[in-house]
Amino acid sequence: DVKVTQSSRYLVKRTGEKVFLECVQDMDHENMFWYRQDPGLGLRLIYFSYDVKMKEKGDIPEGYSVSREKKERFSLILESASTNQTSMYLCASSIRGRNQPQHFGDGTRLSIL
Amino acid sequence: ILNVEQSPQSLHVQEGDSTNFTCSFPSSNFYALHWYRWETAKSPEALFVMTLNGDEKKKGQISATLNTKEGYSYLYIKGSQPEDSATYLCAFKSGANNLFFGTGTRLTVIP
């Protein structure tokens, strides 16, 4: 089974801090994704990556950056955390291809105080 | 951002009832339609990926149909069980690699 592991289930940080959310997958998937989920809204894509060192902006990239130095690891960085970045963050991975589902981690519930 | 709508938002059914929900999506530039099941405190789990108009897929007591020309998909659960309680998400892919998610249907099956 595919395993997507996010480094923390719960995280509390302060406004202005630089925050790192880590995601690791163990199935050699090319594609990796970062989403956030807020009440009343569907999952929204922040950034994605098709390969090592490649990154593409999703629908809501402002205030975030990402890093993919190794195929199995995709990091989401909040450069200077703000209260409106309090959210549930989900990482996902998939094989390249039209019919391929995404495999999700358990999520990180991030609170910015 | 593409508009993907799911209805109803939430649903309570009795154990043993059958139920269905709807996902509506743009009918142009269709590439794929995904269904996921998200149980509380767990990760979303893929149910189906559908790509062809008229596709029907089945997994146990859960099945889904797809109409790409009119832009909708139905998810059916036959004989709901309490363990079917979850939020069911659909997501539309339009040819780029991004998935656009609906807000989900939250199903509660009452024993």
Coordinates of N, CA and C in Angstrom, one line a residue:
Chain A
D1 N 0.8 -1.2 0.0 CA 0.0 0.0 0.0 C 0.9 1.3 0.0
V2 N 0.4 2.3 -0.7 CA 1.1 3.6 -0.7 C 1.0 4.2 0.7
K3 N 2.1 4.7 1.1 CA 2.1 5.4 2.4 C 2.6 6.9 2.1
V4 N 1.7 7.8 2.5 CA 2.1 9.2 2.5 C 2.1 9.7 3.9
T5 N 3.3 10.1 4.3 CA 3.4 10.5 5.7 C 3.7 12.0 5.9
Q6 N 2.9 12.6 6.7 CA 3.1 14.0 7.0 C 3.7 14.1 8.4
S7 N 4.6 15.0 8.5 CA 5.5 15.1 9.7 C 4.7 15.3 11.0
S8 N 3.6 16.1 11.0 CA 2.9 16.4 12.2 C 1.4 16.3 12.0
R9 N 0.7 15.8 13.0 CA -0.8 15.9 12.9 C -1.3 17.2 13.3
Y10 N -0.7 17.8 14.3 CA -1.1 19.1 14.9 C 0.2 19.9 15.1
L11 N 0.0 21.2 14.8 CA 1.1 22.1 14.9 C 0.6 23.5 15.3
V12 N 1.3 24.1 16.2 CA 0.9 25.5 16.6 C 2.1 26.4 16.5
K13 N 1.9 27.5 15.7 CA 3.0 28.4 15.5 C 2.6 29.8 15.7
R14 N 3.5 30.7 15.7 CA 3.2 32.1 15.9 C 3.3 32.9 14.6
T15 N 2.5 34.0 14.6 CA 2.5 34.9 13.4 C 4.0 35.3 13.2
G16 N 4.3 35.3 11.9 CA 5.7 35.7 11.5 C 6.7 34.6 11.5
E17 N 6.4 33.5 12.1 CA 7.4 32.4 12.0 C 7.5 31.8 10.7
K18 N 8.6 31.2 10.4 CA 8.8 30.4 9.1 C 8.4 29.0 9.5
V19 N 7.5 28.4 8.8 CA 6.9 27.1 9.1 C 7.2 26.1 8.0
F20 N 7.6 24.9 8.4 CA 7.9 23.9 7.4 C 7.0 22.7 7.7
L21 N 6.3 22.3 6.6 CA 5.4 21.1 6.7 C 6.1 20.1 5.7
E22 N 6.3 18.9 6.3 CA 7.1 17.9 5.5 C 6.1 16.7 5.1
C23 N 6.4 16.2 3.9 CA 5.6 15.1 3.4 C 6.5 14.1 2.7
V24 N 6.4 12.8 3.0 CA 7.2 11.8 2.4 C 6.3 10.7 1.9
Q25 N 6.6 10.2 0.7 CA 5.8 9.1 0.1 C 6.8 8.0 -0.2
D26 N 6.4 6.7 -0.1 CA 7.3 5.6 -0.2 C 7.1 4.8 -1.5
M27 N 6.4 5.3 -2.5 CA 6.0 4.5 -3.7 C 6.6 5.1 -4.9
D28 N 7.6 5.9 -4.8 CA 8.3 6.4 -6.0 C 7.4 7.1 -7.0
H29 N 6.4 7.8 -6.4 CA 5.5 8.6 -7.3 C 6.2 9.8 -7.8
E30 N 5.8 10.1 -9.1 CA 6.4 11.3 -9.7 C 5.7 12.6 -9.2
N31 N 4.4 12.5 -9.0 CA 3.6 13.7 -8.7 C 3.4 13.8 -7.2
M32 N 3.6 15.1 -6.7 CA 3.2 15.4 -5.3 C 2.5 16.7 -5.2
F33 N 1.6 16.8 -4.2 CA 0.7 17.9 -4.2 C 0.6 18.4 -2.7
W34 N 0.3 19.7 -2.6 CA -0.1 20.3 -1.3 C -1.4 21.0 -1.4
Y35 N -2.4 20.6 -0.6 CA -3.7 21.2 -0.5 C -3.9 21.8 0.9
R36 N -4.9 22.7 0.9 CA -5.4 23.1 2.2 C -6.9 23.0 2.2
Q37 N -7.5 22.7 3.4 CA -8.9 22.4 3.4 C -9.5 23.3 4.5
D38 N -10.4 24.1 4.2 CA -11.1 25.0 5.1 C -12.6 24.8 5.1
P39 N -13.2 25.0 6.2 CA -14.7 24.8 6.3 C -15.5 25.4 5.2
G40 N -16.4 24.7 4.6 CA -17.2 25.2 3.5 C -16.6 25.3 2.2
L41 N -15.3 24.9 2.1 CA -14.6 25.0 0.8 C -14.0 23.6 0.5
G42 N -13.9 23.3 -0.8 CA -13.3 22.1 -1.2 C -11.8 22.2 -1.0
L43 N -11.1 21.1 -1.1 CA -9.7 21.1 -1.1 C -9.1 22.0 -2.2
R44 N -8.2 22.9 -1.8 CA -7.6 23.8 -2.7 C -6.2 23.6 -2.9
L45 N -5.7 23.6 -4.1 CA -4.3 23.2 -4.4 C -3.4 24.4 -4.2
I46 N -2.4 24.2 -3.4 CA -1.4 25.3 -3.2 C -0.3 25.2 -4.2
Y47 N 0.4 24.1 -4.2 CA 1.5 23.8 -5.1 C 1.5 22.4 -5.5
F48 N 2.1 22.1 -6.6 CA 2.4 20.7 -7.0 C 3.7 20.5 -7.7
S49 N 4.1 19.3 -7.8 CA 5.5 19.0 -8.4 C 5.4 17.7 -9.2
Y50 N 5.9 17.8 -10.4 CA 5.9 16.6 -11.3 C 7.2 15.8 -11.2
D51 N 8.2 16.4 -10.6 CA 9.5 15.7 -10.6 C 10.4 16.5 -9.6
V52 N 11.5 15.8 -9.4 CA 12.5 16.5 -8.5 C 12.9 17.9 -9.0
K53 N 12.9 18.8 -8.1 CA 13.3 20.2 -8.3 C 12.3 20.9 -9.2
M54 N 11.2 20.3 -9.6 CA 10.2 21.0 -10.4 C 9.0 21.4 -9.4
K55 N 8.4 22.5 -9.7 CA 7.3 23.0 -8.9 C 6.4 23.8 -9.8
E56 N 5.1 23.7 -9.5 CA 4.1 24.6 -10.2 C 3.2 25.2 -9.2
K57 N 2.8 26.4 -9.4 CA 1.8 27.0 -8.6 C 0.4 26.4 -8.8
G58 N -0.3 26.2 -7.7 CA -1.7 25.8 -7.8 C -2.6 27.0 -7.8
D59 N -3.8 26.8 -7.2 CA -4.8 27.9 -7.2 C -4.5 29.0 -6.1
I60 N -3.8 28.6 -5.1 CA -3.7 29.6 -4.0 C -2.2 29.6 -3.4
P61 N -1.2 29.9 -4.3 CA 0.2 29.8 -3.8 C 0.7 31.0 -3.0
E62 N -0.1 32.0 -2.9 CA 0.4 33.2 -2.2 C 0.7 33.0 -0.7
G63 N 1.9 33.3 -0.3 CA 2.4 33.1 1.1 C 3.0 31.8 1.3
Y64 N 3.1 31.0 0.3 CA 3.7 29.7 0.4 C 4.9 29.5 -0.6
S65 N 5.8 28.6 -0.3 CA 6.7 28.1 -1.2 C 6.9 26.6 -1.0
V66 N 7.6 25.9 -1.9 CA 7.7 24.5 -1.8 C 9.2 24.1 -2.1
S67 N 9.5 22.9 -1.7 CA 10.9 22.4 -2.1 C 10.7 20.9 -2.4
R68 N 11.3 20.5 -3.5 CA 11.4 19.0 -3.8 C 12.8 18.7 -4.2
E69 N 13.6 18.4 -3.2 CA 15.0 18.1 -3.5 C 15.2 16.6 -3.8
K70 N 14.3 15.8 -3.2 CA 14.3 14.3 -3.4 C 12.9 13.9 -3.9
K71 N 12.9 12.8 -4.7 CA 11.6 12.4 -5.2 C 10.6 12.1 -4.2
E72 N 11.0 11.5 -3.1 CA 10.1 11.1 -2.1 C 9.6 12.2 -1.1
R73 N 10.2 13.3 -1.2 CA 9.9 14.4 -0.2 C 9.4 15.7 -0.8
F74 N 8.4 16.2 -0.3 CA 7.8 17.5 -0.8 C 7.5 18.3 0.4
S75 N 8.2 19.5 0.5 CA 8.0 20.3 1.7 C 7.2 21.6 1.3
L76 N 6.3 21.9 2.2 CA 5.6 23.2 2.1 C 6.1 24.2 3.1
I77 N 6.4 25.4 2.7 CA 7.0 26.4 3.5 C 6.1 27.6 3.6
L78 N 5.8 28.0 4.8 CA 5.1 29.2 5.0 C 6.2 30.3 5.4
E79 N 6.4 31.2 4.5 CA 7.6 32.1 4.7 C 7.5 32.9 5.9
S80 N 6.3 33.5 6.2 CA 6.1 34.3 7.4 C 4.6 34.1 7.7
A81 N 4.4 33.1 8.6 CA 3.0 32.6 8.9 C 2.1 33.8 9.3
S82 N 0.9 33.6 8.8 CA -0.2 34.6 9.2 C -1.4 33.8 9.7
T83 N -2.3 34.5 10.4 CA -3.4 33.8 11.0 C -4.3 33.3 10.0
N84 N -4.4 33.9 8.8 CA -5.2 33.3 7.7 C -4.7 32.1 7.1
Q85 N -3.5 31.6 7.5 CA -3.0 30.3 7.1 C -3.3 29.2 8.1
T86 N -4.1 29.5 9.1 CA -4.6 28.5 10.0 C -5.5 27.6 9.2
S87 N -5.2 26.3 9.1 CA -6.0 25.4 8.2 C -5.5 24.0 8.4
M88 N -6.2 23.1 7.7 CA -5.8 21.7 7.6 C -5.0 21.6 6.3
Y89 N -3.8 21.1 6.3 CA -3.0 20.9 5.1 C -2.9 19.4 4.8
L90 N -3.1 19.1 3.6 CA -3.0 17.7 3.1 C -2.0 17.6 2.0
C91 N -1.2 16.6 2.1 CA -0.2 16.2 1.1 C -0.8 15.0 0.3
A92 N -0.5 14.9 -1.0 CA -0.9 13.8 -1.8 C 0.2 13.5 -2.8
S93 N 0.2 12.2 -3.3 CA 1.1 11.8 -4.3 C 0.3 11.0 -5.3
S94 N 0.9 10.9 -6.5 CA 0.3 10.0 -7.5 C 1.3 9.6 -8.6
I95 N 1.0 8.5 -9.2 CA 1.8 8.2 -10.4 C 1.3 9.1 -11.6
R96 N 2.2 9.4 -12.5 CA 1.8 10.2 -13.6 C 0.8 9.4 -14.5
G97 N -0.2 10.0 -15.0 CA -1.1 9.3 -15.9 C -2.6 9.7 -15.6
R98 N -3.4 9.6 -16.6 CA -4.7 10.1 -16.6 C -5.6 9.4 -15.6
N99 N -5.5 8.1 -15.4 CA -6.4 7.3 -14.6 C -5.9 7.2 -13.2
Q100 N -4.8 7.9 -12.8 CA -4.2 7.6 -11.5 C -4.9 8.4 -10.4
P101 N -5.3 7.7 -9.3 CA -5.8 8.5 -8.2 C -4.7 9.1 -7.4
Q102 N -5.0 10.0 -6.5 CA -4.1 10.6 -5.6 C -4.2 9.9 -4.3
H103 N -3.0 9.7 -3.6 CA -2.9 9.1 -2.3 C -2.6 10.2 -1.3
F104 N -3.4 10.3 -0.3 CA -3.3 11.4 0.7 C -2.6 10.9 2.0
G105 N -2.0 11.9 2.6 CA -1.5 11.8 4.0 C -2.7 12.1 4.9
D106 N -2.4 11.9 6.2 CA -3.5 12.1 7.2 C -3.8 13.6 7.5
G107 N -2.9 14.5 7.0 CA -3.2 15.9 7.2 C -2.5 16.5 8.4
T108 N -2.2 17.8 8.3 CA -1.6 18.5 9.4 C -2.5 19.7 9.8
R109 N -3.0 19.7 11.0 CA -3.9 20.8 11.4 C -3.0 21.9 12.0
L110 N -2.8 23.0 11.3 CA -1.9 24.0 11.6 C -2.7 25.2 12.2
S111 N -2.3 25.7 13.4 CA -2.9 26.9 14.0 C -1.8 27.9 14.1
I112 N -2.1 29.1 13.6 CA -1.2 30.2 13.7 C -1.8 31.2 14.7
L113 N -1.0 31.5 15.7 CA -1.6 32.4 16.8 C -1.0 33.8 16.7
Chain B
I1 N -10.1 28.7 -11.5 CA -10.7 27.7 -10.6 C -12.0 27.3 -11.2
L2 N -12.2 26.0 -11.4 CA -13.5 25.4 -12.0 C -14.5 25.1 -10.9
N3 N -15.7 25.2 -11.2 CA -16.8 25.0 -10.3 C -17.2 23.5 -10.2
V4 N -17.0 22.9 -9.1 CA -17.5 21.5 -8.9 C -18.5 21.5 -7.7
E5 N -19.7 21.1 -8.0 CA -20.7 21.2 -6.9 C -21.2 19.8 -6.5
Q6 N -21.3 19.6 -5.2 CA -21.8 18.4 -4.7 C -23.1 18.6 -3.9
S7 N -24.1 17.7 -4.1 CA -25.3 17.8 -3.3 C -25.8 16.4 -3.0
P8 N -26.4 16.2 -1.8 CA -26.6 17.3 -0.8 C -25.3 17.6 -0.1
Q9 N -25.3 18.6 0.8 CA -24.1 18.9 1.6 C -24.0 17.8 2.7
S10 N -25.1 17.4 3.3 CA -25.0 16.4 4.3 C -26.3 15.5 4.2
L11 N -26.2 14.4 4.8 CA -27.3 13.4 4.6 C -27.2 12.4 5.8
H12 N -28.4 12.2 6.4 CA -28.5 11.2 7.4 C -29.4 10.1 6.9
V13 N -29.0 8.8 7.0 CA -29.8 7.7 6.5 C -29.8 6.6 7.6
Q14 N -30.8 5.8 7.6 CA -30.8 4.6 8.5 C -30.0 3.5 7.9
E15 N -29.4 2.7 8.8 CA -28.7 1.5 8.4 C -29.6 0.7 7.5
G16 N -29.0 0.2 6.4 CA -29.7 -0.6 5.5 C -30.4 0.2 4.3
D17 N -30.5 1.5 4.5 CA -31.0 2.3 3.4 C -30.0 2.4 2.3
S18 N -30.5 2.6 1.1 CA -29.6 2.9 0.0 C -29.7 4.4 -0.3
T19 N -28.6 5.0 -0.8 CA -28.6 6.4 -0.9 C -27.7 6.8 -2.1
N20 N -27.9 8.0 -2.6 CA -27.0 8.5 -3.7 C -26.8 10.0 -3.6
F21 N -25.7 10.4 -4.1 CA -25.4 11.8 -4.1 C -24.8 12.2 -5.5
T22 N -24.8 13.5 -5.7 CA -24.5 14.0 -7.1 C -23.3 14.9 -7.1
C23 N -22.5 14.8 -8.1 CA -21.4 15.7 -8.4 C -21.6 16.4 -9.7
S24 N -21.6 17.7 -9.8 CA -21.8 18.4 -11.1 C -20.5 19.1 -11.4
F25 N -20.1 19.1 -12.7 CA -18.8 19.7 -13.1 C -19.0 20.3 -14.5
P26 N -18.0 21.1 -14.9 CA -18.1 21.6 -16.3 C -18.1 20.5 -17.3
S27 N -18.9 20.6 -18.3 CA -19.0 19.6 -19.3 C -18.0 19.8 -20.5
S28 N -17.2 20.9 -20.4 CA -16.2 21.1 -21.5 C -14.9 20.7 -20.9
N29 N -14.0 20.3 -21.9 CA -12.6 19.9 -21.5 C -12.5 18.9 -20.4
F30 N -13.4 17.9 -20.5 CA -13.4 16.8 -19.5 C -12.2 15.9 -19.7
Y31 N -11.5 15.6 -18.5 CA -10.4 14.7 -18.6 C -10.6 13.5 -17.7
A32 N -11.0 13.7 -16.5 CA -11.3 12.6 -15.5 C -12.1 13.1 -14.3
L33 N -12.8 12.2 -13.7 CA -13.6 12.5 -12.5 C -13.2 11.5 -11.4
H34 N -12.8 12.0 -10.3 CA -12.4 11.2 -9.1 C -13.4 11.2 -8.0
W35 N -13.6 10.1 -7.4 CA -14.4 10.1 -6.1 C -13.4 9.6 -5.0
Y36 N -13.5 10.3 -3.8 CA -12.8 9.9 -2.7 C -13.7 9.8 -1.5
R37 N -13.3 9.0 -0.5 CA -14.1 8.9 0.7 C -13.1 9.3 1.8
W38 N -13.6 10.2 2.7 CA -12.8 10.8 3.8 C -13.5 10.6 5.1
E39 N -12.9 9.6 5.8 CA -13.5 9.3 7.2 C -12.8 10.3 8.2
T40 N -13.5 10.6 9.2 CA -12.9 11.5 10.2 C -11.6 10.9 10.8
A41 N -10.7 11.8 10.9 CA -9.3 11.5 11.5 C -8.5 10.5 10.6
K42 N -9.0 10.3 9.4 CA -8.2 9.5 8.5 C -7.9 10.3 7.2
S43 N -7.1 9.7 6.3 CA -6.8 10.4 5.1 C -7.9 10.1 4.0
P44 N -8.1 11.0 3.1 CA -9.0 10.7 2.0 C -8.5 9.4 1.2
E45 N -9.4 8.6 0.8 CA -9.1 7.3 0.1 C -9.8 7.3 -1.2
A46 N -9.0 7.0 -2.2 CA -9.6 7.0 -3.6 C -10.6 5.8 -3.7
L47 N -11.8 6.2 -4.3 CA -12.8 5.1 -4.6 C -12.7 4.8 -6.1
F48 N -12.9 5.8 -6.9 CA -13.0 5.6 -8.4 C -12.3 6.7 -9.1
V49 N -11.7 6.4 -10.3 CA -11.3 7.4 -11.3 C -12.0 7.0 -12.5
M50 N -12.8 8.0 -13.1 CA -13.6 7.7 -14.2 C -13.2 8.6 -15.4
T51 N -13.1 8.1 -16.6 CA -12.7 8.9 -17.7 C -13.6 8.9 -18.9
L52 N -14.5 7.9 -19.0 CA -15.3 7.8 -20.2 C -16.7 8.1 -20.0
N53 N -17.4 8.8 -20.9 CA -18.8 9.0 -20.7 C -19.5 7.7 -20.7
G54 N -20.4 7.5 -19.7 CA -21.2 6.3 -19.6 C -20.5 5.3 -18.7
D55 N -19.3 5.6 -18.2 CA -18.5 4.7 -17.3 C -19.4 4.4 -16.1
E56 N -19.3 3.1 -15.7 CA -19.9 2.7 -14.4 C -18.9 1.9 -13.7
K57 N -18.7 2.3 -12.4 CA -17.7 1.5 -11.6 C -18.3 1.1 -10.3
K58 N -17.8 0.0 -9.8 CA -18.4 -0.6 -8.6 C -17.3 -1.1 -7.7
K59 N -17.5 -0.9 -6.4 CA -16.5 -1.4 -5.4 C -17.4 -1.8 -4.2
G60 N -17.6 -3.1 -4.0 CA -18.4 -3.5 -3.0 C -19.9 -3.0 -3.2
Q61 N -20.4 -2.4 -2.2 CA -21.8 -1.8 -2.2 C -21.8 -0.4 -2.8
I62 N -20.7 0.1 -3.2 CA -20.6 1.5 -3.7 C -20.4 1.4 -5.2
S63 N -21.1 2.3 -5.9 CA -21.0 2.3 -7.4 C -21.1 3.8 -7.8
A64 N -20.6 4.1 -9.0 CA -20.7 5.4 -9.5 C -20.9 5.4 -11.0
T65 N -21.6 6.4 -11.5 CA -21.8 6.6 -12.9 C -21.3 7.9 -13.4
L66 N -21.1 8.0 -14.7 CA -20.5 9.3 -15.2 C -21.2 9.7 -16.5
N67 N -21.6 11.0 -16.5 CA -22.2 11.6 -17.7 C -21.4 12.8 -18.0
T68 N -20.4 12.7 -19.0 CA -19.5 13.8 -19.3 C -20.2 14.9 -20.2
K69 N -21.2 14.5 -20.9 CA -21.9 15.4 -21.8 C -22.7 16.4 -21.1
E70 N -23.4 16.0 -20.0 CA -24.2 16.9 -19.2 C -23.5 17.3 -17.9
G71 N -22.3 16.7 -17.6 CA -21.5 17.2 -16.5 C -22.0 16.8 -15.2
Y72 N -22.2 15.4 -15.0 CA -22.6 15.0 -13.6 C -22.1 13.6 -13.4
S73 N -22.0 13.2 -12.2 CA -21.7 11.9 -11.7 C -22.5 11.6 -10.5
Y74 N -23.0 10.3 -10.4 CA -23.7 9.9 -9.2 C -22.9 8.9 -8.5
L75 N -22.9 8.9 -7.2 CA -22.4 7.9 -6.3 C -23.5 7.2 -5.6
Y76 N -23.6 5.9 -5.6 CA -24.6 5.2 -5.0 C -24.1 4.3 -3.9
I77 N -24.7 4.2 -2.8 CA -24.4 3.2 -1.8 C -25.6 2.4 -1.5
K78 N -25.5 1.1 -1.7 CA -26.6 0.2 -1.5 C -26.5 -0.4 -0.1
G79 N -27.6 -0.4 0.7 CA -27.6 -1.0 2.0 C -26.5 -0.3 2.9
S80 N -26.6 1.0 3.2 CA -25.6 1.7 3.9 C -25.4 1.1 5.3
Q81 N -24.1 1.1 5.7 CA -23.7 0.6 7.0 C -23.1 1.7 7.8
P82 N -23.1 1.7 9.1 CA -22.5 2.8 9.9 C -21.0 3.1 9.5
E83 N -20.3 2.0 9.1 CA -18.9 2.3 8.6 C -18.8 3.0 7.3
D84 N -19.9 3.2 6.6 CA -20.0 4.0 5.4 C -20.0 5.5 5.7
S85 N -20.2 5.8 7.0 CA -20.3 7.2 7.4 C -18.9 7.9 7.1
A86 N -19.0 9.0 6.3 CA -17.8 9.6 5.9 C -18.2 10.8 5.0
T87 N -17.2 11.6 4.6 CA -17.5 12.7 3.6 C -17.0 12.1 2.3
Y88 N -17.8 12.3 1.3 CA -17.5 11.8 0.0 C -17.2 13.0 -0.9
L89 N -16.0 12.9 -1.5 CA -15.5 14.1 -2.3 C -15.5 13.7 -3.7
C90 N -15.9 14.5 -4.6 CA -15.6 14.3 -6.0 C -14.6 15.4 -6.5
A91 N -13.9 15.1 -7.5 CA -12.9 16.0 -8.0 C -12.8 15.9 -9.5
F92 N -12.7 17.0 -10.2 CA -12.8 17.1 -11.6 C -11.4 17.5 -12.2
K93 N -11.0 16.8 -13.2 CA -9.7 17.1 -13.9 C -10.0 17.5 -15.3
S94 N -9.5 18.7 -15.7 CA -9.9 19.3 -17.0 C -8.9 19.2 -18.1
G95 N -7.8 18.4 -17.9 CA -6.8 18.3 -18.9 C -5.5 18.8 -18.4
A96 N -5.5 19.7 -17.5 CA -4.2 20.0 -16.8 C -4.1 18.9 -15.7
N97 N -3.1 19.0 -15.0 CA -2.9 18.0 -13.9 C -3.6 18.3 -12.6
N98 N -4.2 19.5 -12.6 CA -4.8 19.8 -11.3 C -6.2 19.1 -11.1
L99 N -6.5 18.8 -9.9 CA -7.9 18.3 -9.6 C -8.6 19.5 -8.9
F100 N -9.8 19.7 -9.3 CA -10.7 20.7 -8.6 C -11.7 19.9 -7.8
F101 N -11.7 20.1 -6.5 CA -12.6 19.4 -5.6 C -13.9 20.1 -5.3
G102 N -14.9 19.3 -5.1 CA -16.2 19.8 -4.5 C -16.0 19.9 -3.0
T103 N -17.0 20.4 -2.4 CA -17.0 20.6 -0.9 C -17.4 19.3 -0.2
G104 N -17.9 18.3 -0.9 CA -18.2 17.0 -0.3 C -19.6 16.8 0.1
T105 N -20.0 15.6 0.3 CA -21.3 15.2 0.9 C -20.9 14.4 2.2
R106 N -21.4 14.9 3.3 CA -21.2 14.3 4.6 C -22.3 13.3 4.8
L107 N -22.0 12.0 4.8 CA -23.0 11.0 5.1 C -22.9 10.4 6.5
T108 N -24.0 10.4 7.2 CA -24.1 9.7 8.5 C -25.1 8.6 8.4
V109 N -24.6 7.4 8.7 CA -25.5 6.2 8.7 C -25.8 5.9 10.2
I110 N -27.1 6.0 10.5 CA -27.6 5.8 11.9 C -27.9 4.3 12.1
P111 N -27.3 3.7 13.1 CA -27.5 2.3 13.4 C -29.0 2.0 13.8

